[in-house]
Amino acid sequence: MKKINLPQASGLTSPNPVTLVCTEKPDGSTNLATVSWWTYLSFNPCMIGYAMAKTSYSGEMVRTNKQVILTVPGEKIADVAVGCGSTTGRNTDKVNKFQVEMQKLPNSSIEIPLHSRVAIQCKLKEFVEVGDHYLYICDVEEVYGNEDEKALFAWNGYSEIRPVK
């Protein structure tokens, strides 16, 4: 073995699951942000954790509204996942910019992309500073799934987003 840095290690541990963090903006529209570090924290009680940069607009919306839906995007919206990861929602309506078909879930004002394999509706429990990111710890309220969609993963240190084949 040779000594490497953490970004190089992330490439060696690919693939990583990709998620679109769906939050509600002040005008009631949905913002989408791409995250590829999330995990199941507990099944009893059901909890999810994910990390976002401290400067993230979606993170700001989660801290304000205490509500978030993590979706695992399907293969048909791989380009959307890339675009949403490189554009801020602070000044951009990503849903319109990337022409994302959206759908409603019961008991939520936050919409999600139509082509989602999984949607995990959560309430923010707490967030913790972890270097240049915040770790969001969320209680799971509802979970929805669509086995017809192929989940996306980040490959080669996040340089590619595609399903496992």
Short mmCIF file of N, CA, C and O in Angstrom, two decimals, residues 1 7 13 17 25-26 33-34 39 43-44 48 50 57 63 67 75 77 84 99 112 120 125-126 152 155 165:
data_model
loop_
_atom_site.label_atom_id
_atom_site.label_comp_id
_atom_site.label_asym_id
_atom_site.label_seq_id
_atom_site.Cartn_x
_atom_site.Cartn_y
_atom_site.Cartn_z
N MET A 1 0.84 -1.18 0.00
CA MET A 1 0.00 0.00 0.00
C MET A 1 0.88 1.24 0.00
O MET A 1 1.97 1.22 0.54
N PRO A 7 -9.50 12.44 -0.69
CA PRO A 7 -10.21 12.42 -1.98
C PRO A 7 -9.82 11.23 -2.86
O PRO A 7 -10.66 10.67 -3.56
N THR A 13 -13.14 3.85 -3.12
CA THR A 13 -14.29 3.24 -2.45
C THR A 13 -15.58 3.39 -3.25
O THR A 13 -16.66 3.10 -2.75
N PRO A 17 -23.63 5.98 -3.03
CA PRO A 17 -25.01 6.28 -3.41
C PRO A 17 -25.25 7.77 -3.56
O PRO A 17 -24.73 8.57 -2.80
N LYS A 25 -38.28 25.99 -0.45
CA LYS A 25 -37.78 27.36 -0.45
C LYS A 25 -38.85 28.28 0.14
O LYS A 25 -40.02 27.90 0.24
N PRO A 26 -38.48 29.51 0.52
CA PRO A 26 -39.46 30.43 1.11
C PRO A 26 -40.69 30.68 0.24
O PRO A 26 -41.78 30.92 0.76
N ALA A 33 -30.70 19.43 -4.28
CA ALA A 33 -29.24 19.48 -4.14
C ALA A 33 -28.72 18.05 -4.13
O ALA A 33 -29.29 17.17 -3.49
N THR A 34 -27.64 17.82 -4.85
CA THR A 34 -27.06 16.49 -4.95
C THR A 34 -26.08 16.25 -3.80
O THR A 34 -25.22 17.08 -3.53
N THR A 39 -26.34 8.00 4.95
CA THR A 39 -26.34 6.64 5.48
C THR A 39 -27.54 6.42 6.39
O THR A 39 -28.11 7.36 6.93
N PHE A 43 -32.45 1.81 12.68
CA PHE A 43 -33.73 1.28 12.24
C PHE A 43 -34.77 1.33 13.36
O PHE A 43 -35.94 1.10 13.13
N ASN A 44 -34.32 1.61 14.60
CA ASN A 44 -35.25 1.70 15.72
C ASN A 44 -34.70 2.67 16.75
O ASN A 44 -33.90 2.26 17.59
N ILE A 48 -31.77 8.78 9.55
CA ILE A 48 -30.88 8.94 8.40
C ILE A 48 -29.90 10.06 8.75
O ILE A 48 -30.25 11.02 9.44
N TYR A 50 -26.85 12.66 6.75
CA TYR A 50 -26.19 13.06 5.52
C TYR A 50 -25.38 14.32 5.80
O TYR A 50 -25.62 15.04 6.76
N TYR A 57 -27.23 26.11 0.37
CA TYR A 57 -28.55 26.74 0.49
C TYR A 57 -29.58 25.72 0.97
O TYR A 57 -30.43 26.03 1.81
N ARG A 63 -32.29 23.62 7.99
CA ARG A 63 -32.15 24.17 9.35
C ARG A 63 -33.31 25.10 9.68
O ARG A 63 -33.75 25.17 10.83
N GLN A 67 -37.66 20.23 7.76
CA GLN A 67 -38.21 19.17 6.93
C GLN A 67 -37.31 18.96 5.71
O GLN A 67 -36.78 19.91 5.15
N GLU A 75 -32.16 6.49 -13.05
CA GLU A 75 -31.23 6.63 -14.18
C GLU A 75 -31.66 7.70 -15.17
O GLU A 75 -30.82 8.39 -15.75
N ILE A 77 -32.74 10.56 -14.76
CA ILE A 77 -32.42 11.95 -14.39
C ILE A 77 -30.97 12.09 -13.91
O ILE A 77 -30.65 12.94 -13.09
N CYS A 84 -27.75 19.59 -10.59
CA CYS A 84 -28.15 20.08 -9.26
C CYS A 84 -26.99 20.10 -8.28
O CYS A 84 -27.01 20.84 -7.30
N GLN A 99 -35.58 21.18 -16.07
CA GLN A 99 -36.84 20.60 -16.56
C GLN A 99 -37.15 19.27 -15.89
O GLN A 99 -37.36 18.25 -16.54
N ILE A 112 -40.96 15.93 -5.03
CA ILE A 112 -39.76 15.16 -5.36
C ILE A 112 -39.74 14.88 -6.86
O ILE A 112 -40.78 14.92 -7.51
N ILE A 120 -37.24 9.35 1.13
CA ILE A 120 -37.23 9.22 2.59
C ILE A 120 -37.58 10.58 3.18
O ILE A 120 -36.76 11.50 3.16
N LYS A 125 -33.58 16.32 13.26
CA LYS A 125 -33.43 16.13 14.70
C LYS A 125 -32.36 17.07 15.24
O LYS A 125 -32.56 17.77 16.21
N GLU A 126 -31.21 17.06 14.57
CA GLU A 126 -30.10 17.94 14.95
C GLU A 126 -29.08 17.98 13.83
O GLU A 126 -29.11 17.17 12.92
N LEU A 152 -28.94 5.67 -8.86
CA LEU A 152 -27.69 6.26 -9.33
C LEU A 152 -26.61 6.19 -8.25
O LEU A 152 -26.91 6.26 -7.06
N TRP A 155 -19.27 7.54 -9.15
CA TRP A 155 -18.12 6.69 -9.48
C TRP A 155 -16.86 7.55 -9.62
O TRP A 155 -16.94 8.72 -9.96
N LYS A 165 -24.20 -1.60 -13.04
CA LYS A 165 -24.59 -2.58 -14.07
C LYS A 165 -23.66 -3.76 -14.01
O LYS A 165 -22.53 -3.66 -13.77
#
